[in-house]
Structures are given as structure tokens and as C-alpha cells.
Amino acid sequence: MNSHLQSILLSGAVNAAPALVGWGFYKIGPGREVVGGTILETEAYTQDDAASHSFSGRTARNDYMFHEAGILYVYFTYGMHWCANIVTGTTGTGEAVLIRAIRPEHGLALMRSRRPGKSVSNLCSGPAKLCQALGITKEYNGESLYGSRILMKPPAGEVINIVATPRIGIKKDSHRLWRFVSV
DNA sequence: AGCCAGATATGCT
DNA sequence: GCATATCTGGCTT
């Protein structure tokens, strides 16, 4: 448990999404191998947001969105892609932050082997790409950020510039500037 | 820059 | 039963 991280997550998805840019996000594999890097892009989703999976209430698919802050909500979409969110806010509020991009820094060889033929700049530059590179699938749905399989590292202190833009790939509530990108 | 196929779990009718 | 999805990669223009 990391109380600094947890206080960010408890502040809600809209606050946590920009605050998470610059954090390190790593997966620790069964052989202790570490893959991941620095979060570059996030999006916020709340329950009163028509673009959110939690908008229409709790279902089997989005169940973990309604659990406690500090776990992953991993979902499958378009028949082949996994995407990972960090659950935020007070338990039961159905909020989460989608991790959209990271800078590949650790375990480059392993990530490239999972995404054959892709350049480093194309390894983790999308929510489904980074899940493929890190090997995140359904098994990580509900996974704690404070356990032995995920590691979150605070920003090292460098200045981080963030811009807010409309979210990608959604149709409803697209006016909200809830995508946060490191520039 | 734009169009489209891919492949399936999920949720609604 | 059926339309859709917090997307990506490859092909066309």
C-alpha cells in the first residue's frame, strides 16, 4: 500500500487522471521480469458520464469499477483487444482512469517479442498496445496495484507538462476534456 | 488522412 | 438473436 498513490486515486478519476501522468507503471512477471514504463496519457471516466462503462450501472463486465480504488479494471473489446483502467474514487462510485499510453522503459526485449515487428515508439502508444506489450489480459482484472504483480513508481521530480483534450474513440459526452497527455 | 476488416464478449430487444 | 465496443493494423488515396 502506497498512501501517496492511494490519496491521488481517492481524489476521483478527473483529478487522478492528470496526476497519474508521469508515474511509472510496471508489470512484474512470474519470473520476476519487469516490463513497463512511464505513463504518458490517461483518460477519466465517471459514473455520470455517458461514455463510461459504469454509466448504466453495475454489470458482470464492469463489476471491478465498483470495487475499491487501487485495483485494475481490465476489459476486452473489438473482439481482440484488452485495455486497462485504474479504479479510483470512493468504493462503489464506478470511476476509473484508462491508461492510454506509456513510454517503454523496462523489459524492451520482452515487450517487442509480444509485439513482433513493431518499433519501440509503437510498442505502448495505445491502450490495447500497452496491454499487449505488458501481457495484461483478463487475469489482471481486479489486480491490486499494491500486490506482487504490479508496481507503481512516483514521478522522479522532473517537470511534467500536461494538456487536456477530448477523449478518443467515444461518441457520448465527447465534449469533456478528460484526456490528459504529457507533452 | 481516410477507410475498413478483424473476432468475440457483452448487454439489450 | 443482434448491434456494438474506452482499438489496431494494413491498405488506399
XYZ file of C-alpha atoms (C1' of nucleotides) in Angstrom:
209
model
C 0.000 0.000 0.000
C 1.294 3.387 -1.031
C -0.632 6.137 0.764
C 0.550 8.860 -1.619
C -0.789 6.969 -4.609
C -3.944 5.990 -2.794
C -4.742 9.603 -1.877
C -4.428 10.525 -5.562
C -6.760 7.710 -6.545
C -9.299 8.600 -3.870
C -9.472 12.173 -5.197
C -11.575 10.843 -8.066
C -10.999 9.956 -11.694
C -10.959 13.517 -13.039
C -8.294 14.573 -10.537
C -6.382 11.311 -10.605
C -6.109 11.027 -14.394
C -3.741 14.007 -14.849
C -1.981 13.231 -11.544
C -1.092 9.746 -12.777
C 0.739 11.053 -15.839
C 4.431 10.714 -15.010
C 4.005 7.724 -12.716
C 5.786 4.515 -13.608
C 3.505 1.583 -14.415
C 5.166 -1.818 -14.407
C 4.099 -5.434 -14.531
C 6.202 -7.962 -12.658
C 6.003 -11.301 -14.405
C 6.151 -14.810 -12.938
C 9.919 -14.912 -13.465
C 10.362 -11.540 -11.728
C 10.894 -9.885 -15.118
C 9.732 -6.276 -15.156
C 8.030 -4.658 -18.140
C 6.563 -1.184 -18.405
C 7.454 2.484 -18.245
C 6.194 5.972 -17.526
C 2.536 6.840 -18.032
C 2.191 9.414 -20.826
C -1.543 9.527 -21.448
C -4.717 8.826 -19.443
C -8.460 9.374 -19.600
C -11.025 9.835 -16.821
C -14.366 8.013 -16.684
C -17.042 8.612 -14.047
C -20.433 7.086 -13.444
C -22.431 10.166 -14.505
C -20.552 10.165 -17.800
C -22.360 8.618 -20.749
C -19.071 7.416 -22.250
C -18.216 5.345 -19.179
C -18.729 1.612 -18.928
C -20.239 2.252 -15.490
C -22.854 4.729 -16.779
C -25.692 2.208 -16.970
C -24.913 0.626 -13.626
C -23.097 -2.391 -12.348
C -22.849 -5.478 -14.549
C -20.709 -8.605 -14.621
C -18.315 -6.924 -17.024
C -17.754 -3.641 -15.166
C -18.019 -5.071 -11.657
C -14.486 -4.131 -10.629
C -15.155 -0.474 -11.457
C -17.364 -0.504 -8.380
C -14.715 -2.002 -6.127
C -12.141 -0.092 -4.086
C -9.666 2.385 -5.553
C -6.264 0.906 -6.313
C -7.208 -2.090 -8.417
C -7.246 -2.615 -12.165
C -10.374 -2.844 -14.291
C -9.349 -4.748 -17.433
C -11.847 -5.174 -20.249
C -11.928 -6.863 -23.634
C -13.202 -5.084 -26.725
C -13.424 -5.235 -30.523
C -13.041 -8.988 -30.365
C -9.296 -8.880 -29.763
C -8.100 -6.032 -27.554
C -7.541 -5.656 -23.824
C -7.468 -2.261 -22.098
C -6.524 -1.448 -18.508
C -8.056 1.112 -16.151
C -7.092 2.080 -12.612
C -10.142 2.185 -10.329
C -10.474 5.490 -8.452
C -12.785 7.349 -6.075
C -14.866 6.156 -3.183
C -15.779 2.474 -3.312
C -18.945 1.950 -5.320
C -18.812 5.167 -7.341
C -17.827 3.414 -10.569
C -14.931 5.636 -11.594
C -11.692 4.724 -13.321
C -8.719 6.078 -15.237
C -7.899 4.461 -18.570
C -4.158 4.094 -19.178
C -3.761 5.090 -22.818
C 0.000 5.211 -23.339
C 3.289 4.657 -21.562
C 6.911 5.306 -22.537
C 8.537 1.869 -22.882
C 11.470 1.785 -20.486
C 11.753 -1.623 -18.860
C 11.787 -5.053 -20.480
C 12.055 -3.794 -24.047
C 13.030 -7.182 -25.448
C 10.067 -8.934 -23.861
C 7.649 -6.246 -24.981
C 8.967 -6.385 -28.531
C 8.631 -10.164 -28.562
C 4.954 -9.741 -27.701
C 4.504 -7.187 -30.498
C 6.659 -8.600 -33.300
C 7.853 -6.170 -35.917
C 6.790 -3.052 -34.040
C 9.152 -0.161 -33.460
C 9.775 0.961 -29.878
C 7.699 4.080 -30.485
C 4.790 1.852 -31.476
C 5.077 -0.575 -28.547
C 2.887 1.106 -25.918
C 1.308 4.059 -27.765
C -2.308 2.997 -27.248
C -4.426 1.382 -24.543
C -4.578 -2.015 -26.233
C -0.984 -1.831 -27.445
C 0.409 -1.373 -23.962
C -1.685 -4.240 -22.612
C -0.333 -6.488 -25.338
C 3.250 -5.362 -24.734
C 2.950 -5.850 -20.980
C 0.933 -9.062 -21.233
C -2.113 -7.716 -19.420
C -5.309 -9.693 -20.008
C -8.389 -10.810 -18.084
C -6.131 -12.367 -15.455
C -5.306 -8.872 -14.270
C -8.913 -7.740 -13.909
C -9.255 -6.791 -10.233
C -5.482 -6.921 -9.641
C -4.239 -4.673 -6.838
C -1.658 -2.003 -7.604
C -0.132 -2.805 -4.220
C 0.428 -6.509 -4.772
C 3.322 -8.506 -6.184
C 2.374 -8.326 -9.863
C 2.030 -4.562 -10.456
C 4.440 -1.823 -9.442
C 3.638 1.898 -9.410
C 6.570 4.318 -9.161
C 6.149 8.006 -8.278
C 7.397 10.618 -10.749
C 11.111 11.331 -10.346
C 10.589 15.062 -9.931
C 11.070 16.401 -13.425
C 8.605 18.993 -14.698
C 5.675 17.369 -16.485
C 3.562 19.389 -18.905
C 0.066 18.077 -19.444
C -2.628 19.128 -21.885
C -6.315 18.189 -21.609
C -8.179 17.179 -24.764
C -11.386 15.355 -25.695
C -11.268 11.616 -25.177
C -10.560 9.245 -28.037
C -12.941 6.787 -29.628
C -16.085 7.716 -27.729
C -19.358 9.112 -29.028
C -21.217 10.219 -25.924
C -20.108 13.090 -23.682
C -17.287 13.824 -26.073
C -17.194 17.485 -25.005
C -15.478 16.668 -21.712
C -11.736 17.421 -21.741
C -10.840 14.300 -19.822
C -7.903 13.020 -21.825
C -4.571 14.060 -20.353
C -1.402 13.888 -22.419
C 2.204 14.536 -21.446
C 3.744 16.947 -23.948
C -5.578 11.369 -43.916
C -9.062 8.173 -44.536
C -11.418 3.642 -44.920
C -12.129 -0.815 -43.352
C -11.654 -5.575 -41.601
C -10.793 -8.197 -37.731
C -13.282 -11.568 -33.868
C -15.924 -12.033 -29.684
C -17.793 -10.820 -25.015
C -21.378 -8.163 -23.519
C -25.819 -6.156 -22.955
C -30.189 -5.010 -24.787
C -34.552 -6.312 -27.598
C -30.951 -13.091 -31.779
C -28.343 -8.803 -32.855
C -25.756 -4.452 -32.620
C -21.961 -2.665 -30.538
C -17.432 -1.844 -28.427
C -12.609 3.443 -23.919
C -8.904 -0.294 -30.765
C -5.281 -1.508 -34.092
C -3.020 -2.517 -38.388
C -2.964 -2.650 -43.145
C -4.267 -0.838 -47.377
C -5.778 3.051 -50.315
C -5.734 7.990 -51.624
